[in-house]
mmCIF file of C-alpha atoms in Angstrom:
data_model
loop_
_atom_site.group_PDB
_atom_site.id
_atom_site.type_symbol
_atom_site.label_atom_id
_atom_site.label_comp_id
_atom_site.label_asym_id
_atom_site.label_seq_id
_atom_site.Cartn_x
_atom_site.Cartn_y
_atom_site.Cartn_z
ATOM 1 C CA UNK A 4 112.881 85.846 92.162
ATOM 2 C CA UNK A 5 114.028 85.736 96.012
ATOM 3 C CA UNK A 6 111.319 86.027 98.140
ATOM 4 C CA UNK A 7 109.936 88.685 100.444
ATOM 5 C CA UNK A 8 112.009 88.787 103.485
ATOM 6 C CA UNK A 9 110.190 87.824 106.795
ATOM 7 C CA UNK A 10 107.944 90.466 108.130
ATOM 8 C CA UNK A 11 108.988 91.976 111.929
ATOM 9 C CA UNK A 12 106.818 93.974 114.157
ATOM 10 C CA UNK A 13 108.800 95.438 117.095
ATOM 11 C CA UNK A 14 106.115 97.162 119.400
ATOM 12 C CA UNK A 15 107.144 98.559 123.068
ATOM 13 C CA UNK A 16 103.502 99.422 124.946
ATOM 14 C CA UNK A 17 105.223 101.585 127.283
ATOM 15 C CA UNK A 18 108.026 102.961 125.676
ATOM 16 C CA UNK A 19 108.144 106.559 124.121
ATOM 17 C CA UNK A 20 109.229 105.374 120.412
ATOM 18 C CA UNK A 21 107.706 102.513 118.669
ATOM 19 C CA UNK A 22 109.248 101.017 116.079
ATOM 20 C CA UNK A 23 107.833 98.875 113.200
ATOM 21 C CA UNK A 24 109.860 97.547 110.465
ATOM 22 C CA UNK A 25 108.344 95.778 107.401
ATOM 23 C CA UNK A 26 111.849 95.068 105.460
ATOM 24 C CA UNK A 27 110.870 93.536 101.659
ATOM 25 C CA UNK A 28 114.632 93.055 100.095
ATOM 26 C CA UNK A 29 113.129 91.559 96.670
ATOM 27 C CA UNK A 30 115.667 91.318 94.353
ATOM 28 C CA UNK A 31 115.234 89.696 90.780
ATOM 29 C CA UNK A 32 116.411 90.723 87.091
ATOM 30 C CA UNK A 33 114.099 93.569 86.994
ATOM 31 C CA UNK A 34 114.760 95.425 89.909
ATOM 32 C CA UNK A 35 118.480 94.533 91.749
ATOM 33 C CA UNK A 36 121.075 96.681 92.843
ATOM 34 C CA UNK A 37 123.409 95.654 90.194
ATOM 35 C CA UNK A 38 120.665 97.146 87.397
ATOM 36 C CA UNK A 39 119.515 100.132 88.866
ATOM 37 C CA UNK A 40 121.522 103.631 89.035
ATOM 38 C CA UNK A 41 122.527 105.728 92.365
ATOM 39 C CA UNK A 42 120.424 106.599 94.985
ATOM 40 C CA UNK A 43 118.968 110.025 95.514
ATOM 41 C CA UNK A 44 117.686 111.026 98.884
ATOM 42 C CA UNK A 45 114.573 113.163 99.340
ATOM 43 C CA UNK A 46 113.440 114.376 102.466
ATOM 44 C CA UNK A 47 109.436 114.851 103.270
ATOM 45 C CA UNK A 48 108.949 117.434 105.735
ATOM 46 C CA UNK A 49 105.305 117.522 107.520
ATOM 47 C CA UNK A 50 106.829 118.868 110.370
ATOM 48 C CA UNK A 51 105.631 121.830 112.272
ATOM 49 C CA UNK A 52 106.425 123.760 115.331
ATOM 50 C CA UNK A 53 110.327 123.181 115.038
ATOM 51 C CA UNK A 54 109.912 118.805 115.221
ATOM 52 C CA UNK A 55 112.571 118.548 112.686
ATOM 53 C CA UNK A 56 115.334 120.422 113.071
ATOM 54 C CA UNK A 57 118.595 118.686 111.350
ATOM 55 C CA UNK A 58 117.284 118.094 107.343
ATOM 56 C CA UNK A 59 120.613 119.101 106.001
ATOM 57 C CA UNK A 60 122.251 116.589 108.210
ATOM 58 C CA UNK A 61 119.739 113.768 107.742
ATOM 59 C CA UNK A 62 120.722 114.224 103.963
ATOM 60 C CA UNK A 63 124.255 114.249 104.538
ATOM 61 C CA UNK A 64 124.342 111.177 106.999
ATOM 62 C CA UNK A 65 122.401 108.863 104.514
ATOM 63 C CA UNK A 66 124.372 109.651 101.850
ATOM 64 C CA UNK A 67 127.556 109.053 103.944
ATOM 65 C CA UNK A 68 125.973 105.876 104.759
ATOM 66 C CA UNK A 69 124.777 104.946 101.537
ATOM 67 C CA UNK A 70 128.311 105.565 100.045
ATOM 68 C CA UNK A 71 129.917 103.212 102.971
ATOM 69 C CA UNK A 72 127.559 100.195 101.381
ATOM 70 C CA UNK A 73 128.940 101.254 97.784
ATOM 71 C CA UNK A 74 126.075 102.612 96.425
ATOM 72 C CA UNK A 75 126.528 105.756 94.155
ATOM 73 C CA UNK A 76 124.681 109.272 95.426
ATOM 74 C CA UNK A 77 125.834 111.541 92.835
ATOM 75 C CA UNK A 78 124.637 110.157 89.739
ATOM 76 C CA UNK A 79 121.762 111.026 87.991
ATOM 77 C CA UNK A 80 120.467 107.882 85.531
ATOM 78 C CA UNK A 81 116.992 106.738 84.729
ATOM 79 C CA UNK A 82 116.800 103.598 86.854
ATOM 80 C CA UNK A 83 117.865 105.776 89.603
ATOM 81 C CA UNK A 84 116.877 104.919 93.325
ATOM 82 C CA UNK A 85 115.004 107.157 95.891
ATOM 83 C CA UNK A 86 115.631 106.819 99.305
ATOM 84 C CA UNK A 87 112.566 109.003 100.495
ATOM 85 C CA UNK A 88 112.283 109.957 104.499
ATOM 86 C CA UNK A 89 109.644 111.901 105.528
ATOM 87 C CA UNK A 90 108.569 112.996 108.861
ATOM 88 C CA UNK A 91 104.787 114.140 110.027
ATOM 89 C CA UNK A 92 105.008 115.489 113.392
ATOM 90 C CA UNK A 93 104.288 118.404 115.679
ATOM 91 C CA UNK A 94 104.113 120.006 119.277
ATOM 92 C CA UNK A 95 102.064 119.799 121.976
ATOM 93 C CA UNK A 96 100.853 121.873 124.646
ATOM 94 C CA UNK A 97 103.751 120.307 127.322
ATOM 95 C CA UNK A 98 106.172 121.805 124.294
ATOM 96 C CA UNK A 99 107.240 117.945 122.869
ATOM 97 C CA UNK A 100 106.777 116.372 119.597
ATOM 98 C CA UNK A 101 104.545 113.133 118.720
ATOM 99 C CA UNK A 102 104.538 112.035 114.896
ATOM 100 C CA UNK A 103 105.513 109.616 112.734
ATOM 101 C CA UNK A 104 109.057 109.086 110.348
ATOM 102 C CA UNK A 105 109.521 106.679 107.515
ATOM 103 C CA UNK A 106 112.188 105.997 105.563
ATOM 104 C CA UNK A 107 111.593 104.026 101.835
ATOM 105 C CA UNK A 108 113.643 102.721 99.508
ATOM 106 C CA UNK A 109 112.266 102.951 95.749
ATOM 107 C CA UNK A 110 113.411 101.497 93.161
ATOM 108 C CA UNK A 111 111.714 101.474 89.529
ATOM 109 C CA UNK A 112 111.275 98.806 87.595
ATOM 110 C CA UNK A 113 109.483 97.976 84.114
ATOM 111 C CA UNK A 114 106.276 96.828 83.372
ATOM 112 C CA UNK A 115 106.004 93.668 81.110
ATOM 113 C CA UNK A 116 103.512 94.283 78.633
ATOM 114 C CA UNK A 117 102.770 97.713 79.124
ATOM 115 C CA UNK A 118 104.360 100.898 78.590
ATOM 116 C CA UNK A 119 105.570 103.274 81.514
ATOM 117 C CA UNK A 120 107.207 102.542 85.409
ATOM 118 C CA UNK A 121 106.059 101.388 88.212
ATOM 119 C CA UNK A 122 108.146 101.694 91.866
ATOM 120 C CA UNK A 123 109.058 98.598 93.691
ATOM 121 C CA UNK A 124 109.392 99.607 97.480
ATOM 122 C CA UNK A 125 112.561 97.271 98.356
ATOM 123 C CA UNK A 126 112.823 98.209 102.072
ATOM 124 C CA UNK A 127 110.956 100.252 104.670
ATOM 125 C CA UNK A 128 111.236 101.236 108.315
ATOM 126 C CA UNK A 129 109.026 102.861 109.980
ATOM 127 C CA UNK A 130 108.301 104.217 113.394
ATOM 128 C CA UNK A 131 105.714 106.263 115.722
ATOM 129 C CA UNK A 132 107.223 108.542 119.028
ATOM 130 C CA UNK A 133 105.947 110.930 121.659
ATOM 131 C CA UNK A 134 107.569 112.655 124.020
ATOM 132 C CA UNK A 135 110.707 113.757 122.608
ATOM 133 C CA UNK A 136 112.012 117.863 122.175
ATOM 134 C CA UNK A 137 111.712 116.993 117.956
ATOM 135 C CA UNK A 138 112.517 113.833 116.202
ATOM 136 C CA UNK A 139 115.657 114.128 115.023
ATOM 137 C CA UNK A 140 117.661 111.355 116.851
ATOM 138 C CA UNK A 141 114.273 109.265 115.890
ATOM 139 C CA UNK A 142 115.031 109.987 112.374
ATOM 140 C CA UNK A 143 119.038 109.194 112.426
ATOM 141 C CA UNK A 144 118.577 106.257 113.764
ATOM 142 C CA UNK A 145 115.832 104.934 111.502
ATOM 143 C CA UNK A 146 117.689 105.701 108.453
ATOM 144 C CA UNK A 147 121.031 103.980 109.945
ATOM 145 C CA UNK A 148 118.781 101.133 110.164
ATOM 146 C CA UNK A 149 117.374 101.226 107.005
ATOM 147 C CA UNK A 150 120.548 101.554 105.772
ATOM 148 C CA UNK A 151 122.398 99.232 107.453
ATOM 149 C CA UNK A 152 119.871 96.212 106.738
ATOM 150 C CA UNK A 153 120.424 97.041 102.743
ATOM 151 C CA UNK A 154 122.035 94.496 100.968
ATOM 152 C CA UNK A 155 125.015 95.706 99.148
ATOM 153 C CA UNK A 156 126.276 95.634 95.873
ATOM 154 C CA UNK A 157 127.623 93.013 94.181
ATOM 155 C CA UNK A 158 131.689 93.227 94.024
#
């Protein structure tokens, strides 16, 4: 089994958006690209007060980017992937958004000597802002990164 990638913490004291990425790209016989179906993305929206504004084209820009790595979006399979991004956020009284936006990559894999599935979280990015009119830049560019530090699949 390869090992867990190194952790990075990215932290800006004075900067509006701080970013944190804990990127875990284990990949073994039981849960690898080449073994596991497409990738589905589901958005979380804890949003309020109009924070996140541009769903539809979150959804559409991972999946654009997912299919540049070579990864399938339209299948449906068992050993399917989720790409989940969610985003908790809302206004305050100055009429800007604070909150947070993840983005995970899920993968399941099969227990040895029990019955069911568990999830293997393969990658996750992660960030905190303030300041900004919603987050939807924040969340673009935290799923291009997710995206973009995926490994790809095997030719």
């Amino acid at each position: 089994m390869k090992a867990f990638a190194p952790i990075a913490f990215t932290a800006a004291l004075a900067a509006p958006v701080i970013p944190t990425t804990a990127q875990a790209w284990v990949l073994d016989n039981v849960v690898s690209i080449e073994n596991t179906g497409g990738v589905e993305v589901i958005l979380q929206d804890s949003a309020v007060g109009g924070c996140w504004t541009n769903l539809g084209e979150v959804k559409t820009y991972a999946e654009d980017k997912l299919k540049e790595r070579g990864y399938s979006v339209d299948q449906k399979s068992p050993k399917q992937m989720n790409l989940l991004i969610a985003v908790n956020s809302e206004r305050v009284s100055d009429g800007t958004c604070y909150g947070a936006v993840f983005a995970k990559l899920i993968a399941p894999a099969e227990l040895k000597h029990s019955e069911g599935t568990a999830y293997a979280i393969l990658g996750e990015v992660s960030t905190t802002y303030t300041g900004h009119k919603n987050a939807n830049i924040v969340v673009l560019d935290l799923v291009k990164t997710l995206i973009d530090d995926m490994p790809g699949p095997a030719s």
